[in-house]
Coordinates of C-alpha atoms in Angstrom, one line a residue:
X282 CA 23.4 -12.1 4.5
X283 CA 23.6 -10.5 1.0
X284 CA 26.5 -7.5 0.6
X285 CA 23.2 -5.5 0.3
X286 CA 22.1 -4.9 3.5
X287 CA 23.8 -2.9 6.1
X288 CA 24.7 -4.1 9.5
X289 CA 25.6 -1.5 11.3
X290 CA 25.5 2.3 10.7
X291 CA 27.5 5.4 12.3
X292 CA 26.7 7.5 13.8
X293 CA 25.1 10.4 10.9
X294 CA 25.7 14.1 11.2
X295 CA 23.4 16.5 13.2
X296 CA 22.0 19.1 11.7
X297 CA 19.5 21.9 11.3
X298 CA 15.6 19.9 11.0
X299 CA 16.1 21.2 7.5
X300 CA 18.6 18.6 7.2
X301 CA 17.6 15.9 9.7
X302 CA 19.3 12.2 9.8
X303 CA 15.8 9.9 9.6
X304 CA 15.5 6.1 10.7
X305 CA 12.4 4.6 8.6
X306 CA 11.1 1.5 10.5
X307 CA 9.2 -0.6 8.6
X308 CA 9.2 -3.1 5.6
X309 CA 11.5 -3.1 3.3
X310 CA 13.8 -5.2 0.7
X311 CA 14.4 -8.6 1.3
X312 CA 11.0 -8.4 2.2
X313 CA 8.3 -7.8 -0.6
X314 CA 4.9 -6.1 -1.3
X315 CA 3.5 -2.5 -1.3
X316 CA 4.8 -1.4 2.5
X317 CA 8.0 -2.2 1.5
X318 CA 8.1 -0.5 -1.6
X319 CA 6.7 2.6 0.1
X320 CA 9.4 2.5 3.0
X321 CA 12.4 2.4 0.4
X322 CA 10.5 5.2 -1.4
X323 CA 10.1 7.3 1.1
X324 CA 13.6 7.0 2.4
X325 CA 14.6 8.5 -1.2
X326 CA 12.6 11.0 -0.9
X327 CA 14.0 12.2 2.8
X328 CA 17.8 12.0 0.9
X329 CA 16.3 14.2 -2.1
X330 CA 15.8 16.6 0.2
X331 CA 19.2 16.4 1.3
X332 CA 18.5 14.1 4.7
X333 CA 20.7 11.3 5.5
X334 CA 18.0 8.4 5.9
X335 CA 17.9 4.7 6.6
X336 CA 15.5 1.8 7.3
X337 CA 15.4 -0.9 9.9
X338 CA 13.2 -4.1 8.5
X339 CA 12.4 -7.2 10.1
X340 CA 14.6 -9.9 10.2
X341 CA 11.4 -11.8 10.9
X342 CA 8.3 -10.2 10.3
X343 CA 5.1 -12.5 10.6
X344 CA 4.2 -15.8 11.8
X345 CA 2.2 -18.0 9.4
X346 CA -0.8 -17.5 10.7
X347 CA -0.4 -13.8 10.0
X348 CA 0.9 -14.2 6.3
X349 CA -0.8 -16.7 4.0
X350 CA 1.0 -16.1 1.2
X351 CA 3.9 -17.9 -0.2
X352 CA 6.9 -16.2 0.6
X353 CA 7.2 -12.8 2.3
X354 CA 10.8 -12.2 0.3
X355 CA 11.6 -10.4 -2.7
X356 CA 13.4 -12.1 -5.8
X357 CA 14.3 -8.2 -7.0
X358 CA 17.0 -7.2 -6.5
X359 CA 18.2 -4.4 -3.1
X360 CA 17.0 -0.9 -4.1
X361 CA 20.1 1.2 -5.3
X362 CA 22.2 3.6 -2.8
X363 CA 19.5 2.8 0.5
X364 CA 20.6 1.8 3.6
X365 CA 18.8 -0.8 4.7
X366 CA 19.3 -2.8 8.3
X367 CA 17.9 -6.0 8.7
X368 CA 17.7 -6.0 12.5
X369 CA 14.1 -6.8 13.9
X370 CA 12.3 -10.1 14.7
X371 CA 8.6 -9.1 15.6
X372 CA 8.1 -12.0 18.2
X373 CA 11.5 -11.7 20.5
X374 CA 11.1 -9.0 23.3
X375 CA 14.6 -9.2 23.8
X376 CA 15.9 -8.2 20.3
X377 CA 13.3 -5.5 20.6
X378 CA 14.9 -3.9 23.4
X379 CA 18.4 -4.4 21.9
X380 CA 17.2 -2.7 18.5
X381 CA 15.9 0.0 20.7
X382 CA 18.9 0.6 22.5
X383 CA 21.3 0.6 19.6
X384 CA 18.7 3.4 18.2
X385 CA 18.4 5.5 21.1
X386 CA 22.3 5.7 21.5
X387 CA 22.1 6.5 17.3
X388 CA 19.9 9.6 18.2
X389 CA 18.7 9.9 14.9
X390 CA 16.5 13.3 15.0
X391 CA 13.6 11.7 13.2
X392 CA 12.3 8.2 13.1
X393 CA 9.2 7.5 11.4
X394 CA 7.6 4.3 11.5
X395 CA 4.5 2.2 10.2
X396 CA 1.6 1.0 11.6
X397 CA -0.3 -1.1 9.8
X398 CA -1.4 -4.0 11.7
X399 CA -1.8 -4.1 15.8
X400 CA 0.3 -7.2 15.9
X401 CA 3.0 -5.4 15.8
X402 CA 2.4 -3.1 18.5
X403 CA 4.4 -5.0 21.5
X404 CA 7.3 -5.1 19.1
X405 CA 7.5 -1.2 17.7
X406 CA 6.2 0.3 20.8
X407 CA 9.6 -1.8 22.9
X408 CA 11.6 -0.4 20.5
X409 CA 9.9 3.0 20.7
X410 CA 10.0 3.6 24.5
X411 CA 13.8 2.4 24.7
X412 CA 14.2 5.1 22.1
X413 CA 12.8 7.9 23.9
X414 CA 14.8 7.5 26.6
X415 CA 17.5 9.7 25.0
X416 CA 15.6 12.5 25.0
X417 CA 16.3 14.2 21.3
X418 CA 14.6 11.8 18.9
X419 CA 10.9 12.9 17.8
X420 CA 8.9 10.0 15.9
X421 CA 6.4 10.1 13.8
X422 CA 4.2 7.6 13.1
X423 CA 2.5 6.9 8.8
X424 CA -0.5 4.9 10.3
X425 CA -2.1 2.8 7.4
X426 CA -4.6 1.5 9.5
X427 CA -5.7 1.8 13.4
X428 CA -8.6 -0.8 13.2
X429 CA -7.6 -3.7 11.1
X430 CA -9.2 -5.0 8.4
X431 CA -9.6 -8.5 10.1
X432 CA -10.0 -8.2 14.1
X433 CA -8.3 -10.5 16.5
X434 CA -8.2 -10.5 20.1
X435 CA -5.8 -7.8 21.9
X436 CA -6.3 -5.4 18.7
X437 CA -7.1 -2.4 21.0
X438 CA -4.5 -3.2 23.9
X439 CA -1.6 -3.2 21.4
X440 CA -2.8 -0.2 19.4
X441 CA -3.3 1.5 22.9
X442 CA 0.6 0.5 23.6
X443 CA 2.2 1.5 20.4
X444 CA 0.7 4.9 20.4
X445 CA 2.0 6.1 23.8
X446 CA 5.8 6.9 22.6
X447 CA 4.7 8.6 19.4
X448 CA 4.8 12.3 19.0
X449 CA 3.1 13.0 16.1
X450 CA 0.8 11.5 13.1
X451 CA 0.4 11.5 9.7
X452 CA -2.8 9.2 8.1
X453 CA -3.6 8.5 4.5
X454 CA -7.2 8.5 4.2
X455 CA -9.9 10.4 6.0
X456 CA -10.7 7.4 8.2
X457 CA -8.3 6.4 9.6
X458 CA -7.3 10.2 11.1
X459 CA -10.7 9.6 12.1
X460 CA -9.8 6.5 14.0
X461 CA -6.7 7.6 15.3
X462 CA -8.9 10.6 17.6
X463 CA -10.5 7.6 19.6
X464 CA -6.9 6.2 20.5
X465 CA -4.6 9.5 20.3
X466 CA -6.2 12.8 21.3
X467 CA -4.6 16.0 22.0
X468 CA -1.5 14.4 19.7
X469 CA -0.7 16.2 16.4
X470 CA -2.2 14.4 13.4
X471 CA -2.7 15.2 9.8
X472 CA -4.1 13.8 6.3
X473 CA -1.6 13.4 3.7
X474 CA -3.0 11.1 1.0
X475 CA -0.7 8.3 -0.3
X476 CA 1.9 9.5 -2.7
X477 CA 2.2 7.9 -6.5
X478 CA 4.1 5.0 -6.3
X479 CA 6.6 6.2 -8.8
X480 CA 9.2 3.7 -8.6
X481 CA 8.1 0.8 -10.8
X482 CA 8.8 2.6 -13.7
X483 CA 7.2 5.1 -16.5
X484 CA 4.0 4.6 -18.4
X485 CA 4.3 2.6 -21.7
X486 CA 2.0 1.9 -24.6
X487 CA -0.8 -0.3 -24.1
X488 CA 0.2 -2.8 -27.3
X489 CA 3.8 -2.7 -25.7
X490 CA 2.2 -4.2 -22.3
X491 CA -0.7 -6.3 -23.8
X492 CA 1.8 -7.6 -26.3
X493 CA 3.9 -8.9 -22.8
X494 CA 0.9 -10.6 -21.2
X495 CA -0.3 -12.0 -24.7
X496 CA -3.6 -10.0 -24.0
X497 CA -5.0 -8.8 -27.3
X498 CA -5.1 -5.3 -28.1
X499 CA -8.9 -5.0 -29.3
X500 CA -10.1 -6.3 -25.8
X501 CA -12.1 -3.6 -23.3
X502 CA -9.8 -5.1 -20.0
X503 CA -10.7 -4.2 -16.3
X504 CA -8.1 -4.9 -13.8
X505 CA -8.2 -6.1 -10.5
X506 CA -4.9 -5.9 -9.1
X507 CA -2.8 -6.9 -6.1
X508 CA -3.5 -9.4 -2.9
X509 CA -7.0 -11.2 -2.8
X510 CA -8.2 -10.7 0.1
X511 CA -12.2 -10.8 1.9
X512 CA -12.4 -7.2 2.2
X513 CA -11.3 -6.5 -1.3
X514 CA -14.3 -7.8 -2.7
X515 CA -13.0 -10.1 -5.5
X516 CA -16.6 -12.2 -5.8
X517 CA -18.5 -9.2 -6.1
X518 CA -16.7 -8.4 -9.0
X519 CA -17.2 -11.5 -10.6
X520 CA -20.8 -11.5 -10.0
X521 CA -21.1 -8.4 -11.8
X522 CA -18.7 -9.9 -14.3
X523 CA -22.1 -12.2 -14.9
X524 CA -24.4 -9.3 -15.1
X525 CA -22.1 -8.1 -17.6
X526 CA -22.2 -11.0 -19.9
X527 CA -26.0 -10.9 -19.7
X528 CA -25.9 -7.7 -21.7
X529 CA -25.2 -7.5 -25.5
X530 CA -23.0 -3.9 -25.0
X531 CA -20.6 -5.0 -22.5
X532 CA -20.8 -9.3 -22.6
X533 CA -17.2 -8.9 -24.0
X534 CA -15.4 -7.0 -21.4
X535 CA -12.4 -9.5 -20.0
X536 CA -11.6 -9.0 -16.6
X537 CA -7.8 -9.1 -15.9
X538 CA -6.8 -10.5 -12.3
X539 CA -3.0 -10.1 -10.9
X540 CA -2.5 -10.9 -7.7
X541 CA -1.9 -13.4 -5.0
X542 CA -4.6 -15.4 -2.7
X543 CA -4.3 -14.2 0.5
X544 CA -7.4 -16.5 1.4
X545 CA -8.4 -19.9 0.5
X546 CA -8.7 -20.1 -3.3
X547 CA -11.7 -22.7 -2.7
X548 CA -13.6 -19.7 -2.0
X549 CA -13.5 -18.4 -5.2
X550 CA -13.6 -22.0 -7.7
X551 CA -17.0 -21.7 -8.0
X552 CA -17.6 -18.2 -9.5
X553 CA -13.8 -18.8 -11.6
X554 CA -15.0 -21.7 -13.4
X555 CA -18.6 -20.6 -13.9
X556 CA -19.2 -21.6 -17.4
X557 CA -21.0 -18.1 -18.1
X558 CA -17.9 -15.7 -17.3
X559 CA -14.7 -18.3 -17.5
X560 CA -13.7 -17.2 -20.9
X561 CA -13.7 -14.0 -20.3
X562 CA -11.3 -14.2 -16.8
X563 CA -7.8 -13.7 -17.8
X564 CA -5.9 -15.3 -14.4
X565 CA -2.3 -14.2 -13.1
X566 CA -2.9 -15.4 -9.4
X567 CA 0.1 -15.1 -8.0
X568 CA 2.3 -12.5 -7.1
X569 CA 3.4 -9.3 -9.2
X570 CA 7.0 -8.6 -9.1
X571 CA 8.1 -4.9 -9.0
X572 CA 9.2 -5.1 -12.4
X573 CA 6.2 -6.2 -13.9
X574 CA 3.8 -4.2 -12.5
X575 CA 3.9 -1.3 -15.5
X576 CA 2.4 -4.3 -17.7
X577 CA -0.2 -4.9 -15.5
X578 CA -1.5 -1.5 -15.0
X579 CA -0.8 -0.3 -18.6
X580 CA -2.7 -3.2 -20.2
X581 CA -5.7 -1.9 -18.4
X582 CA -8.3 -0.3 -19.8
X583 CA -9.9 0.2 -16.1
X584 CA -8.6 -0.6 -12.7
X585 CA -11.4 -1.4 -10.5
X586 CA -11.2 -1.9 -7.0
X587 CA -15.0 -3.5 -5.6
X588 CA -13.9 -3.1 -2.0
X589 CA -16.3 -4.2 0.7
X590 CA -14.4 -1.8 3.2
X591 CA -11.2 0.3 2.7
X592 CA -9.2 3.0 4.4
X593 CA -6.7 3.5 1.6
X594 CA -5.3 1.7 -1.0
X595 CA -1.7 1.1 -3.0
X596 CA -3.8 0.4 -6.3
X597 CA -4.6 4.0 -6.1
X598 CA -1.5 5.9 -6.3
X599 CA -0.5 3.2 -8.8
X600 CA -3.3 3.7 -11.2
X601 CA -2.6 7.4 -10.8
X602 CA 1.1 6.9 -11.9
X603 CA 0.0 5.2 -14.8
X604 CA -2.2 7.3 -15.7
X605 CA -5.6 4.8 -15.8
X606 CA -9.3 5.9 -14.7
X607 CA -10.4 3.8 -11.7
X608 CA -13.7 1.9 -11.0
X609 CA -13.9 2.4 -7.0
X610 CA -16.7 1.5 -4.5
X611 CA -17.7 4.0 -1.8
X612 CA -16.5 2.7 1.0
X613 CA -14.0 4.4 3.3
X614 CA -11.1 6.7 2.0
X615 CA -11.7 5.6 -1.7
X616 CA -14.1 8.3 -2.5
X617 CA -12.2 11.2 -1.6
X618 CA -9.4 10.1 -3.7
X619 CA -11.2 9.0 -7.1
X620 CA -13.2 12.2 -7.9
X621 CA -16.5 11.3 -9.2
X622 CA -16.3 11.4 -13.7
X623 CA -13.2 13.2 -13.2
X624 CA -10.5 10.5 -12.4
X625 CA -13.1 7.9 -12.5
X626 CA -16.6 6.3 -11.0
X627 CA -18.0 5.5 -7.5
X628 CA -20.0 2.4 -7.7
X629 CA -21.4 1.2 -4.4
X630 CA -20.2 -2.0 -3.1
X631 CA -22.4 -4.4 -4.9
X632 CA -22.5 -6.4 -7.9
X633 CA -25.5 -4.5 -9.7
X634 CA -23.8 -0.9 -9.1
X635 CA -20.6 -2.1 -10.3
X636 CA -21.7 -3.2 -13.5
X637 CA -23.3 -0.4 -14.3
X638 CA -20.4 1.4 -13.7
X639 CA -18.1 -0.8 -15.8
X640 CA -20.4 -0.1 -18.3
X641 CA -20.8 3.7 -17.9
X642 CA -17.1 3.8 -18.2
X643 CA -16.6 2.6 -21.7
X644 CA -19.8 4.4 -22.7
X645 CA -17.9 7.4 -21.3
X646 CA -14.5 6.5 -23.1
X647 CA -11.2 6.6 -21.5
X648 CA -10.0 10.3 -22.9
X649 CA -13.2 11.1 -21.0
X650 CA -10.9 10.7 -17.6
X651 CA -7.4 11.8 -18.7
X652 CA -7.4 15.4 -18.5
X653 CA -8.9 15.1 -15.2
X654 CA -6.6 12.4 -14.0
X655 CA -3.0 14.0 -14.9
X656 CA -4.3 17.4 -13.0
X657 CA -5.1 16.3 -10.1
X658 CA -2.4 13.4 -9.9
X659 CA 0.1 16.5 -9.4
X660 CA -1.3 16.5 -5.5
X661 CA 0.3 13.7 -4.8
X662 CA 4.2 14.1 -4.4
X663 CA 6.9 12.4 -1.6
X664 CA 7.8 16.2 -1.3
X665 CA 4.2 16.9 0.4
X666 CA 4.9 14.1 2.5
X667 CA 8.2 15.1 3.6
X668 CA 7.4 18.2 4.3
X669 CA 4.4 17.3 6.2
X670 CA 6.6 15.5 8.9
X671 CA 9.0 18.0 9.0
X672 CA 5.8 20.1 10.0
X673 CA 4.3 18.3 12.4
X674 CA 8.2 18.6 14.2
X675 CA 8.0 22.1 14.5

């Protein structure tokens, strides 16, 4: 076990909820992707605030079936001066009960975890009960999702377990608060949306990122960016990448994809190597460490996100970090968070919308979006967040 993770913890100081000690449970570094990197940046936002504030990750958190990818661990290095307790193995009732144990005798005064995926409900709602028993800790519960984006038997039984123990919610997107008031009525329960992912860095030039993924600078670039998944829509995008090429204003827009197959790549081949759009596909299919993520998203003109179905997204709060109009479809919580010619454009989920909209964008012009974008990126801060749970406490 690397020197970077922690063990054990003492016991931390009680103080006023001004000053709460906070157990994060959830992804987090070894392990990699977007959940992760929220978890470690939420946790520094609870210690800005002057909380004392850990995490306990998975020792083992999914079965293959579950995670089609090729590793679930990080090659990045341990975020700096985060506690981080690799304690939790997703499929062993009895480690869930130790875990909750050692936790309920920790009496942290908060401890806010994730729910993203009813799999885990046996696991985190073990833990939570065996936690409650002491009385003292509230938890609060950042759902990403209630109804998962693919459905497998015993979805609504292990939703219906984890949410028993949990005092109070916080939801990014519309929808899903929506979704939690069939499952958790008469529990407290607010909207926060998803705060900029501000930790991979600060926005550099676009030549200074194109110039790193050999792109050249005179290209108009869309980006699709992050995990390719069914729901995400992928093929639409490359049929309207064809509609595109059939017009003489827009046949030279390259479409930049960086991300990893979370499906069978066989069900893309076809519309990759179709001879009309191939040259203009610029492929990093596999999977964007945290430090190169800037390049990506910089050395966009666009990000464009053709979701079939969404309640939130990550690519969001990056794009708004970075400071890049988005291309969304209007499906779920997207909407709400991409104001319409402001921050960017709502296509509808289908090939002909979103090539019109790729191509109302560069009519439009980039500096078209910016002064919209930067105002109302200020909404979303960790500090809202914090202070949202601290909130929902009282």
């Amino acid at each position: 076990m690397s020197e970077n993770f922690v063990e054990t913890v003492s016991a931390p100081q009680k103080t006023a909820w001004s000053k709460a000690s906070v157990i994060i449970i959830g992804p987090a570094h070894p392990l990699r992707g977007g959940l992760a990197s929220y978890d470690e940046r939420l946790a520094k936002a609870f210690m800005d605030k002057g909380n004392d504030a850990a995490i306990y990750t998975f020792s083992y958190q999914y079965p293959s079936f579950l995670f089609p990818g090729t590793t679930q661990y990080s090659t990045e290095p341990a975020p700096e001066n985060i506690s981080i307790h690799v304690k939790i193995n997703s499929v062993n009732p009895f480690n869930w009960i130790n875990v909750g144990n050692e936790l309920r005798k920790l009496r942290p005064d908060i401890i806010v975890v994730r729910y993203w995926l009813p799999f885990m409900g046996p696991c985190l709602g073990t833990i939570l009960r065996r936690v409650k028993k002491n009385r003292h800790t509230k938890i609060i519960c950042i759902a990403d999702n209630i109804f998962p984006h693919e459905k497998r038997p015993g979805d609504k039984a292990f939703t219906n377990y984890f949410l028993k123990p949990i005092d109070g919610f916080i939801t990014m997107s519309e929808k899903v608060l929506a979704d939690l008031h069939q499952f958790a009525k008469g529990k407290p329960a607010k909207f926060v949306p998803h705060p900029l992912y501000d930790n991979f860095g600060e926005k550099i030039s676009k030549e200074e990122a194109r110039e790193k993924l050999n792109i050249n600078l005179n290209d108009k670039v869309i980006l699709f960016f992050g995990f390719i998944r069914k729901y995400k829509g992928l093929d639409i995008l490359l049929n309207a990448m064809k509609l595109l090429k059939q017009n003489p204003s827009t046949q030279n827009i390259k479409l930049l994809i960086a991300g990893e197959f979370y499906e069978d790549e066989k069900n893309y081949q076809e519309l990759l190597n179709d001879p009309l759009i191939k040259n203009n596909l610029i492929l990093h299919t596999e999977f964007i460490s945290d430090s190169m993520v800037k390049y990506y998203l910089c050395a966009a003109d666009c990000v464009i996100q053709p979701y079939r179905n969404a309640t939130q997204s990550g690519v969001t709060p990056l794009a708004y970090h970075f400071e890049i109009p988005m291309i969304v479809t209007n499906v779920g919580g997207l909407p709400s968070l991409v104001p319409d010619k402001k921050v960017g454009l709502i296509a509808e989920p289908n090939a002909e919308s979103i090539a019109e909209k790729v191509k109302e964008y560069f009519d439009l012009g980039e500096e078209f979006f910016l002064s919209h974008l930067r105002e109302e990126k200020k909404k979303y801060s960790w500090e809202v967040m914090v202070k949202t749970i601290i909130e929902l406490l009282k």
